[in-house]
CSV table of C-alpha atoms in Angstrom, one decimal:
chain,number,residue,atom,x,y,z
F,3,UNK,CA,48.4,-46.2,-9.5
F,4,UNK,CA,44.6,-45.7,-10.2
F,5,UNK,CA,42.9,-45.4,-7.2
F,6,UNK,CA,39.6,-46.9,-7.8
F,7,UNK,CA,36.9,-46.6,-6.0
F,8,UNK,CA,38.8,-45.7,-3.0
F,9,UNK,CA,38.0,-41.9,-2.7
F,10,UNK,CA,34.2,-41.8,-4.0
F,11,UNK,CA,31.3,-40.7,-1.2
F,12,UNK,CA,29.1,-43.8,-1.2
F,13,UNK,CA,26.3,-44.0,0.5
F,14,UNK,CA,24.4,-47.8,0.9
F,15,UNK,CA,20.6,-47.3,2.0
F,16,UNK,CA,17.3,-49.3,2.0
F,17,UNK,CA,14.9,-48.5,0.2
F,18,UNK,CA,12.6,-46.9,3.0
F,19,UNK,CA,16.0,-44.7,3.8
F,20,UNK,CA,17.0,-46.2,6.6
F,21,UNK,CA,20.6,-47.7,7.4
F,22,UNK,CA,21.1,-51.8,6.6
F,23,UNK,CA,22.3,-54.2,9.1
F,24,UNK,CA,25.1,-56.0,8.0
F,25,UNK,CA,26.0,-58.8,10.1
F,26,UNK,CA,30.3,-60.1,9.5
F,27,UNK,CA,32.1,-63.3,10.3
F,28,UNK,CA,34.9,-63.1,10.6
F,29,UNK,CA,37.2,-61.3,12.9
F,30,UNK,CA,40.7,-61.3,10.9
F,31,UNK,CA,42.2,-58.7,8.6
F,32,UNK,CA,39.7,-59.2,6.1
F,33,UNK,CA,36.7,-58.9,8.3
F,34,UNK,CA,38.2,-56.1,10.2
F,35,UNK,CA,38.7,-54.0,6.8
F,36,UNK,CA,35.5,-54.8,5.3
F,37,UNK,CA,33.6,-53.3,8.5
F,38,UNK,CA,35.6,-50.4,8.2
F,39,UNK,CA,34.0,-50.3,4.0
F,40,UNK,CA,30.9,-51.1,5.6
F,41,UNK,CA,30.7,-48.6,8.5
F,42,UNK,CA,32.0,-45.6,6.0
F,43,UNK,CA,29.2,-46.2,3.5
F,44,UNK,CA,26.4,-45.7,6.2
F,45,UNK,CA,25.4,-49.4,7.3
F,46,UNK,CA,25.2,-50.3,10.8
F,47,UNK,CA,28.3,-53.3,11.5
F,48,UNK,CA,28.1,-56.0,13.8
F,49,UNK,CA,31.3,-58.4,13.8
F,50,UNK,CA,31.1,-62.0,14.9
F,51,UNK,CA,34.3,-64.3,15.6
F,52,UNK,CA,35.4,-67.0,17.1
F,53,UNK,CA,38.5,-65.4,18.3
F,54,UNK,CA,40.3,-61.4,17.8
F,55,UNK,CA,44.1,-60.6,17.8
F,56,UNK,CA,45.1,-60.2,21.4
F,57,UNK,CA,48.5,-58.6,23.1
F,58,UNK,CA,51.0,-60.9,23.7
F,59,UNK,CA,48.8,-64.2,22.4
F,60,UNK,CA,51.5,-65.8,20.8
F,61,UNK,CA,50.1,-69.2,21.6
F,62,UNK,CA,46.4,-68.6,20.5
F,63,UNK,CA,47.1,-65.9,17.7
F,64,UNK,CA,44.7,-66.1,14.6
F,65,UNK,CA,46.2,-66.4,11.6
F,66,UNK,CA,46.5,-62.4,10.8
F,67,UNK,CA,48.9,-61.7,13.2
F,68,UNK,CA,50.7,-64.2,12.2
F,69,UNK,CA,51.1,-63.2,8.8
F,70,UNK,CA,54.5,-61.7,7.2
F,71,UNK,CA,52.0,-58.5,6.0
F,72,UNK,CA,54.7,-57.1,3.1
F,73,UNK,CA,52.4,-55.9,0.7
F,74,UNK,CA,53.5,-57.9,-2.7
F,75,UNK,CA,52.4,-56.9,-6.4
F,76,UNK,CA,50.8,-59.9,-8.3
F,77,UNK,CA,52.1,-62.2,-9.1
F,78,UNK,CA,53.3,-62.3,-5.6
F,79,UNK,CA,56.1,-64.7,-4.0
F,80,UNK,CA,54.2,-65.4,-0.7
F,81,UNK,CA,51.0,-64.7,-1.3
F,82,UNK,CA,51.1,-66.2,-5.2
F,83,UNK,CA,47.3,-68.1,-5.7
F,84,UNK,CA,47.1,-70.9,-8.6
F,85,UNK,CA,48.6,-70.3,-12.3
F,86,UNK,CA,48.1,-66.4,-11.9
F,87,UNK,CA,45.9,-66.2,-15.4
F,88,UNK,CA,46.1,-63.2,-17.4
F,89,UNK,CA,42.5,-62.3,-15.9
F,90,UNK,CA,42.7,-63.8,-12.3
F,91,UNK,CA,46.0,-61.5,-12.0
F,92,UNK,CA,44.3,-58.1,-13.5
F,93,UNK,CA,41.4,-58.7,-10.1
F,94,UNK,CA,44.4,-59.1,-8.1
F,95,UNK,CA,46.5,-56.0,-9.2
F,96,UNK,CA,43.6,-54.1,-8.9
F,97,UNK,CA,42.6,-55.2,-5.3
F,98,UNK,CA,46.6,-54.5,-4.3
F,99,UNK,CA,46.4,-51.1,-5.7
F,100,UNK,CA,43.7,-50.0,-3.7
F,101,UNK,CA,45.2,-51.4,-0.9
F,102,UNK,CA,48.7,-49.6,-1.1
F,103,UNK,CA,47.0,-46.6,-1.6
F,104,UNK,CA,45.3,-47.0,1.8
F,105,UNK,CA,48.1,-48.0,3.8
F,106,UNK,CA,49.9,-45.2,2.1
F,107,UNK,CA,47.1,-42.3,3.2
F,108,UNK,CA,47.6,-44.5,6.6
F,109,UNK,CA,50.8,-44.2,7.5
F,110,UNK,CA,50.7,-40.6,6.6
F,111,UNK,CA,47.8,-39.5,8.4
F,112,UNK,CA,48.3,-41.6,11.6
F,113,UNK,CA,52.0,-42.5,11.6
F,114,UNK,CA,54.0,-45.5,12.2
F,115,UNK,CA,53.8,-45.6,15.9
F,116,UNK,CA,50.1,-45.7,16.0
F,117,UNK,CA,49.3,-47.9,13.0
F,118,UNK,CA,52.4,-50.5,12.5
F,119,UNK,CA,52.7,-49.4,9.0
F,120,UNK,CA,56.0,-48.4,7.7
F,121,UNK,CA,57.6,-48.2,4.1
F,122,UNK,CA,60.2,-50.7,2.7
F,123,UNK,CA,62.4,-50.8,0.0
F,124,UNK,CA,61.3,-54.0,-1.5
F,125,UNK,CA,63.4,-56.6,-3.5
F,126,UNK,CA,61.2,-59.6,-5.5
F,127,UNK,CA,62.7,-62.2,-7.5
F,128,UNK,CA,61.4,-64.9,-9.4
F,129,UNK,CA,62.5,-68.6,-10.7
F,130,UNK,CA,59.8,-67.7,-14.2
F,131,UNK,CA,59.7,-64.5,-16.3
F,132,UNK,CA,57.6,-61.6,-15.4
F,133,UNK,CA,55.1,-59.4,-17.8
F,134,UNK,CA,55.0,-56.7,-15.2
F,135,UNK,CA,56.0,-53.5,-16.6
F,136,UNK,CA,57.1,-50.3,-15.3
F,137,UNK,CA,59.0,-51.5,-12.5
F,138,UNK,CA,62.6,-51.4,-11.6
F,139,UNK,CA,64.2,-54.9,-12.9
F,140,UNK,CA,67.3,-56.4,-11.0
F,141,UNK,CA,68.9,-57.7,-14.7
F,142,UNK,CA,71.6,-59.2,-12.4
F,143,UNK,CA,71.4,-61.7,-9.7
F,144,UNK,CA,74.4,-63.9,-8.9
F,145,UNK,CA,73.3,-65.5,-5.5
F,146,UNK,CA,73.5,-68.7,-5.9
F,147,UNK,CA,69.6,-69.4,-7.4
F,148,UNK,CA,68.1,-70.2,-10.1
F,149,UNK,CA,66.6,-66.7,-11.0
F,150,UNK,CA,65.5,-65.6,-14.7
F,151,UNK,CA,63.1,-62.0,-13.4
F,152,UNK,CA,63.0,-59.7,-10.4
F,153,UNK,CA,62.0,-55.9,-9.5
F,154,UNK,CA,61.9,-53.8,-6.9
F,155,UNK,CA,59.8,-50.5,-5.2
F,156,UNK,CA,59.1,-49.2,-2.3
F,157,UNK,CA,56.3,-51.5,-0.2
F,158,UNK,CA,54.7,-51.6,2.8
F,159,UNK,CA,55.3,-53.7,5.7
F,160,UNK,CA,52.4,-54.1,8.7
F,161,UNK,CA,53.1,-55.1,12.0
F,162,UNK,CA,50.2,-57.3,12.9
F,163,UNK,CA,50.4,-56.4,16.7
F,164,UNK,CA,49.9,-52.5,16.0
F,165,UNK,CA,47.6,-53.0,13.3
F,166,UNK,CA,45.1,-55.0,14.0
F,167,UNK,CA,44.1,-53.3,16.8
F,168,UNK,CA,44.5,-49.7,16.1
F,169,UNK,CA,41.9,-50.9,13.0
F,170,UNK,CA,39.2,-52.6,15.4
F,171,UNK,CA,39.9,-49.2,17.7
F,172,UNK,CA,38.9,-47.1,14.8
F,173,UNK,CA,35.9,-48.9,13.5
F,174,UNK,CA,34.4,-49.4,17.4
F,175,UNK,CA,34.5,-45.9,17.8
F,176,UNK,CA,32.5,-45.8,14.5
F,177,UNK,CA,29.6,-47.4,16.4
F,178,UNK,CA,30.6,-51.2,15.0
F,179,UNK,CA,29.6,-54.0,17.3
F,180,UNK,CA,32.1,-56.5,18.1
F,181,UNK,CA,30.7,-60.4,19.4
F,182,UNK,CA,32.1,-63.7,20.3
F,183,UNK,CA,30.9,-66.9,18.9
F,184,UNK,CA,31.0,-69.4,16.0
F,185,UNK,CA,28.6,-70.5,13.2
F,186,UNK,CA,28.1,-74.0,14.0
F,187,UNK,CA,26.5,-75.8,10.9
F,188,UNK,CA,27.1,-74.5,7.1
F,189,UNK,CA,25.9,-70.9,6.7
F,190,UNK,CA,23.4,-71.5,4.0
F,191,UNK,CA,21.7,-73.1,6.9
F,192,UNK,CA,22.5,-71.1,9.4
F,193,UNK,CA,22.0,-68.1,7.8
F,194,UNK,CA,18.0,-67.3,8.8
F,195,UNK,CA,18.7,-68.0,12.1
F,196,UNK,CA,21.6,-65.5,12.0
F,197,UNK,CA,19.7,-62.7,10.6
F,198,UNK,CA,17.1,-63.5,12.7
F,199,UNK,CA,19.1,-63.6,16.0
F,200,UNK,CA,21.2,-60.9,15.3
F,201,UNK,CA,18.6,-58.5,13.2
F,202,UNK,CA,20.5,-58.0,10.0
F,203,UNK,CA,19.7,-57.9,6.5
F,204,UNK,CA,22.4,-59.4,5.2
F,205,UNK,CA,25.5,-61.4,6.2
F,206,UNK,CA,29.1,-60.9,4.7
F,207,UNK,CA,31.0,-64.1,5.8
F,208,UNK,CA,35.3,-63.8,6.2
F,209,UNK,CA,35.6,-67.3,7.9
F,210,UNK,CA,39.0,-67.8,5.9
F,211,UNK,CA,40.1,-71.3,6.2
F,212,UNK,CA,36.7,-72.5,8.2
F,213,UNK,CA,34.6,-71.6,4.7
F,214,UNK,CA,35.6,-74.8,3.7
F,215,UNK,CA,33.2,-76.4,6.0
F,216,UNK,CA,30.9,-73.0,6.5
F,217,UNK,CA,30.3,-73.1,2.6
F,218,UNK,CA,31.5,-76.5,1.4
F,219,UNK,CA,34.2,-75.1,-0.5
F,220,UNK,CA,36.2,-78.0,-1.8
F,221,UNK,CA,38.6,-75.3,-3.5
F,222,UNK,CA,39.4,-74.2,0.2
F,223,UNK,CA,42.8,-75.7,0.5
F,224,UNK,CA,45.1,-75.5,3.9
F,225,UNK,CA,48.7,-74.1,3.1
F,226,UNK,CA,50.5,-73.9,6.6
F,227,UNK,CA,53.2,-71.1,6.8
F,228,UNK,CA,56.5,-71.1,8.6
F,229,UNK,CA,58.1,-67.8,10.0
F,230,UNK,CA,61.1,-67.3,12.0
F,231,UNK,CA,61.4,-63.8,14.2
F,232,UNK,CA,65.0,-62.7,15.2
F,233,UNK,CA,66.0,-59.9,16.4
F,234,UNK,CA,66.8,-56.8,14.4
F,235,UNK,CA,68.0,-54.5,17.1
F,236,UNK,CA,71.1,-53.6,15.2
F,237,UNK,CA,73.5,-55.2,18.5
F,238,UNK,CA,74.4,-58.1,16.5
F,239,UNK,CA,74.7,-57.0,13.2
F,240,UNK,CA,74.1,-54.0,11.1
F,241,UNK,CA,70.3,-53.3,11.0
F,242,UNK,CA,68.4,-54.6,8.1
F,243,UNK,CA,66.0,-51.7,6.7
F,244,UNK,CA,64.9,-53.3,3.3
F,245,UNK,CA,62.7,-56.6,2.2
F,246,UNK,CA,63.7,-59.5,-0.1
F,247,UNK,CA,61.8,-62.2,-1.0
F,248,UNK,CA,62.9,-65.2,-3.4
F,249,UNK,CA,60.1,-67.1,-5.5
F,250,UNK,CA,61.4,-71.1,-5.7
F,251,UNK,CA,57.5,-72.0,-6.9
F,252,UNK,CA,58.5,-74.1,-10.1
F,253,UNK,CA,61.9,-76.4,-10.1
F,254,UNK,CA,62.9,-77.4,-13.7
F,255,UNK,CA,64.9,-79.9,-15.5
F,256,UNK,CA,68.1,-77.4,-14.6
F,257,UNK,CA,67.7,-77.1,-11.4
F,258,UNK,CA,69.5,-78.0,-8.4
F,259,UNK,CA,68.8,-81.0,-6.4
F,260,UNK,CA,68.1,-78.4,-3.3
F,261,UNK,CA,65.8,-76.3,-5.9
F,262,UNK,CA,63.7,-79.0,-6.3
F,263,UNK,CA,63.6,-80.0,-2.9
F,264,UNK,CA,62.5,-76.6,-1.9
F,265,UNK,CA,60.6,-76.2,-4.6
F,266,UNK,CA,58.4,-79.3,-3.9
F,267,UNK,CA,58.4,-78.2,0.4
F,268,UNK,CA,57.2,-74.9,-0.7
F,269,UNK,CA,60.1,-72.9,0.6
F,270,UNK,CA,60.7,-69.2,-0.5
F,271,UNK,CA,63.3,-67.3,0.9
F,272,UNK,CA,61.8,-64.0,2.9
F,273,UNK,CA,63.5,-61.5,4.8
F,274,UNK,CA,61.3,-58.7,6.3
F,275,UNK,CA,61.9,-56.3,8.8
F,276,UNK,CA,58.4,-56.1,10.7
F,277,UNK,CA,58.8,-53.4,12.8
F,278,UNK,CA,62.2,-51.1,14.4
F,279,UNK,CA,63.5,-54.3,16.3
F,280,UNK,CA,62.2,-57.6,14.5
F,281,UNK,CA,63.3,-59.4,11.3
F,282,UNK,CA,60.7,-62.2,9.6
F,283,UNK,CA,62.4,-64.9,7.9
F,284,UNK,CA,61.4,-67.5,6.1
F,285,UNK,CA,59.6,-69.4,4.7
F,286,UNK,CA,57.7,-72.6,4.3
F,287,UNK,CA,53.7,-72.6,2.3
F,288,UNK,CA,52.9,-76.1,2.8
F,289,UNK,CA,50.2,-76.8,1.0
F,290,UNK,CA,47.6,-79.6,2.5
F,291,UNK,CA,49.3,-79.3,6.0
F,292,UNK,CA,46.8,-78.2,8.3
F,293,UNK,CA,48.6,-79.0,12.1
F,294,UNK,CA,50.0,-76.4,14.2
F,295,UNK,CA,51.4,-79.2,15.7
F,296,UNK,CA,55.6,-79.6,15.4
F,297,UNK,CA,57.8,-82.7,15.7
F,298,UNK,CA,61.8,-83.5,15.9
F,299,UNK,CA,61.5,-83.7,12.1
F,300,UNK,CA,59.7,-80.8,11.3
F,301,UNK,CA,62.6,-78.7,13.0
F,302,UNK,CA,64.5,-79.2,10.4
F,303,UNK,CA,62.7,-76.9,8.4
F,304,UNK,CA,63.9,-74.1,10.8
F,305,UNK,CA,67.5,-74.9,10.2
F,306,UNK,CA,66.8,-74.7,6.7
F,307,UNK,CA,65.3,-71.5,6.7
F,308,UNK,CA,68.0,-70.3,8.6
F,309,UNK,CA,70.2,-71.4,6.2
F,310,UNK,CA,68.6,-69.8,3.2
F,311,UNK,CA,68.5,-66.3,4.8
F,312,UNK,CA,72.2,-66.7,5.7
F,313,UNK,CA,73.1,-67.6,2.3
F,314,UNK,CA,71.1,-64.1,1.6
F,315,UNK,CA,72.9,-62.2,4.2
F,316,UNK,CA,75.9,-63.8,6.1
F,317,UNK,CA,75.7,-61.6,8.9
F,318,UNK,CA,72.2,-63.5,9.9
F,319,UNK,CA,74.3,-66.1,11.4
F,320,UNK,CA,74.6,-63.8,14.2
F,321,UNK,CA,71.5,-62.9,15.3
F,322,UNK,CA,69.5,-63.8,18.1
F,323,UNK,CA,66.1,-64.7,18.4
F,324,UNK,CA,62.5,-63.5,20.0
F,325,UNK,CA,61.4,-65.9,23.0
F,326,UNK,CA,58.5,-67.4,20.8
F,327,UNK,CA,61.1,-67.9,18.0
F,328,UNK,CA,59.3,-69.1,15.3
F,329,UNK,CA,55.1,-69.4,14.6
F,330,UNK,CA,53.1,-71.6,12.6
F,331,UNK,CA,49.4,-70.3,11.1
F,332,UNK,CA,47.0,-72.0,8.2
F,333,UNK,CA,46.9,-69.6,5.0
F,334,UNK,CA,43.5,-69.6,3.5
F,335,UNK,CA,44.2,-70.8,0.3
F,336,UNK,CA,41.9,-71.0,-3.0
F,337,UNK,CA,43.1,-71.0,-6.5
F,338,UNK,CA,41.0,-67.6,-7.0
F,339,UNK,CA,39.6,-65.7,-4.2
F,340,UNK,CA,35.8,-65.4,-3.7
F,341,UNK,CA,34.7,-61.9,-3.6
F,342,UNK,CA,31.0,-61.4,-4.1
F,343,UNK,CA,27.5,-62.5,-3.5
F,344,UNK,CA,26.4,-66.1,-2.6
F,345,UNK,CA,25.2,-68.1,-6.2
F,346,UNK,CA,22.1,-69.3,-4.5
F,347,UNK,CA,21.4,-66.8,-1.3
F,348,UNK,CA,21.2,-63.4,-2.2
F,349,UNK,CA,21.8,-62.0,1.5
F,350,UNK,CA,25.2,-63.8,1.9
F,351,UNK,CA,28.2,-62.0,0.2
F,352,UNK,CA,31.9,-64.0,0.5
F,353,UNK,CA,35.1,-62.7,1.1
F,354,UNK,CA,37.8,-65.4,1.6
F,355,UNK,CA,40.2,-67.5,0.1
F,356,UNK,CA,43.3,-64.9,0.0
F,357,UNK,CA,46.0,-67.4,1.2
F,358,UNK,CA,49.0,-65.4,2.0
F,359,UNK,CA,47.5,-62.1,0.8
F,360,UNK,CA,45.3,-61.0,3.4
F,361,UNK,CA,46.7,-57.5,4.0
F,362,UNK,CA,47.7,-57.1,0.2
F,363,UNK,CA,44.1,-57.5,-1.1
F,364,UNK,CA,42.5,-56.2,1.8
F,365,UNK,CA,41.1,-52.7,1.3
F,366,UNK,CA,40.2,-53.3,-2.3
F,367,UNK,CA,38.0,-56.8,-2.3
F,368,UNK,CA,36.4,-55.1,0.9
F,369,UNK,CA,35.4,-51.5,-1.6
F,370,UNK,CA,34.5,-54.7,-4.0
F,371,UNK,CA,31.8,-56.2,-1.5
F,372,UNK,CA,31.1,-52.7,-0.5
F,373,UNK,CA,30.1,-52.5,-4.2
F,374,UNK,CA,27.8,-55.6,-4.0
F,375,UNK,CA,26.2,-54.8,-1.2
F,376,UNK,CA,25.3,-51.3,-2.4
F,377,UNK,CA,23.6,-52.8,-5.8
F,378,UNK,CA,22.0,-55.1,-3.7
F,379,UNK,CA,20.2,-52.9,-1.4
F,380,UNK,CA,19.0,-50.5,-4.5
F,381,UNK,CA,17.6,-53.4,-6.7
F,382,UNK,CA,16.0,-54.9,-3.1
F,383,UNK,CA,12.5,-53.2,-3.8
F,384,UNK,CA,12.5,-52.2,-7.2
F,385,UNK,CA,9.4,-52.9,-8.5
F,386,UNK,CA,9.0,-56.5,-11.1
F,387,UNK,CA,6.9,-56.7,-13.9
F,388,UNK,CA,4.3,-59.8,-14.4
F,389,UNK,CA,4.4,-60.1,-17.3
């Protein structure tokens, strides 16, 4: 893999020399990453949120602890975004790279029980045929789905609950300022009195799912996703160590009545061992739902999650389950992720729209607003001709 920008010294300064003030919304994954870009390159970083992961907050968790966090190469079963164009999927394998390289230098510098990061032998399979090249491909798959392509390489999984907050403790003892509090009209409005109250030169926004309102983004789209957490303590049946996840995106004229069904409810199957005692399974993308809410009929869709990881691995009929069984979060979906400055402010820079990709794309569309923001601060005073 080609590291990028990853390891280059960069330095972002105004003009006069001194240090920019870059003000971020947004308190998930993505916002938390992009202070850390931020904060290496020099700028002072002050994070503003409506809410931050919290211990044991299973009832008001945002949606990055949530997340199943197995970092996927595009085109990706969970975290798959629109048609996955030839160009659309070249940004994304480039933003992944970056980003396994980082949990990679992670894990090894700071270890598993610190950071939540640990390495898994990773199993993807697909109902379409792949271009991806250079990877191990599973010729053979006799499990009972329709599957035409799959690979598989060694990944990384993040527990959410270690993650996120060994990152916030790393960039607040970096000198990054952490607030509480929501923008409460769109941001092109709001944004002079933002830089105004908070005395920065620019803002980066990461609202996720709220851009949709923040920036009148009718491209924002809600996909709610379905998780199951059981018990992986290795008491019930042997412990699972690798990942699998099964794409059902695009039923055909072949299919199986249940392939279509799942097909058209969004359901992949996704078996991921988060950390050394819990096992994610799942899974449900739902797009246009957007209620945590849960009725009698919507348990169904547990039993037939369930049902699909047994089919994977019998023993899963066994296993027992957390105390907070299952959670429900809102993906921030968008056909293409926006990544770069505002069209008509030139002190707002996006970062949002990664649906179920957050931690996959995280490190390198942060290095790509790093990027932006750096060529924004040296052409802030160069000098314009009249003429």
């Amino acid at each position: 893999m080609n590291s990028g920008d990853l390891y280059k010294r960069v330095n972002i300064t105004r003009a006069d020399g001194s240090k920019p003030h870059v003000l971020i919304i947004g308190g998930g994954v993505s916002g938390l990453t992009t202070a850390w870009a931020l904060r290496n390159a020099g700028c002072k970083v002050t994070v503003l949120a409506k809410r931050y992961a919290q211990h044991g907050a299973h009832g008001e968790a945002i949606v990055s602890e949530i997340a199943g966090a197995l970092w996927e190469w595009p085109p990706a079963v969970c975290g798959s975004h629109g048609k996955d164009t030839d160009e659309q999927l070249r940004n994304l394998q480039r933003w992944s790279q970056i980003s396994y390289l980082q949990f990679k230098d992670i894990a090894d510098e700071f270890g598993v029980d610190k950071t939540g990061i640990r390495k898994r032998m990773s199993c993807f399979l697909f109902d379409r045929k792949l271009t991806t090249e250079g990877l191990k491909k599973n010729s053979e798959v006799e499990i009972g789905y329709h599957i035409v392509d799959g690979y598989e390489h060694l990944s990384y999984v993040v527990d959410p609950g270690n993650y996120l907050h060994w990152l916030r403790r790393l960039i607040e003892e970096k000198d990054v300022g952490f607030l509480q509090g929501v923008v409460e009209d769109t941001l092109h409005e709001e944004a002079p009195d933002l830089l105004r109250r908070y005395k920065a030169d620019i803002i980066v926004n990461l609202t996720g799912m709220a851009s949709r309102e923040l920036c009148d983004d009718e491209k924002m789209k809600p996909l709610r996703g379905i998780l199951i957490h059981a018990k992986n303590d290795g008491k019930r049946f042997k412990k699972i160590e690798g990942c699998i996840s099964i794409s059902q995106r695009d039923a055909d004229t072949n299919s199986t009545a249940e392939e279509k069904r799942k097909a058209e409810e969004g359901r992949f199957e996704f078996i991921v061992p988060r950390n050394d005692d819990i096992l994610i399974l799942g899974g449900y993308a739902q797009m246009g739902q957007e209620t945590l809410g849960w009725n009698e009929k919507e348990e169904q869709y547990l039993e037939r999650m369930k049902a699909g990881c047994v089919n994977l691995y019998p023993d899963l009929a066994k296993a027992a389950f957390t105390d907070y069984y299952y959670r429900v979060g809102i993906r921030p979906f968008r056909d293409e992720p926006r990544v770069g400055q505002d069209d008509k402010n030139p002190k707002i820079f996006h970062n949002y729209g990664h649906g179920g990709s957050g931690y996959t794309l995280s490190y390198g569309c942060a290095l790509d607003i790093r990027k932006g923001v750096k060529e924004y601060f040296e052409n802030e005073c160069r000098p314009r001709s009249n003429l």
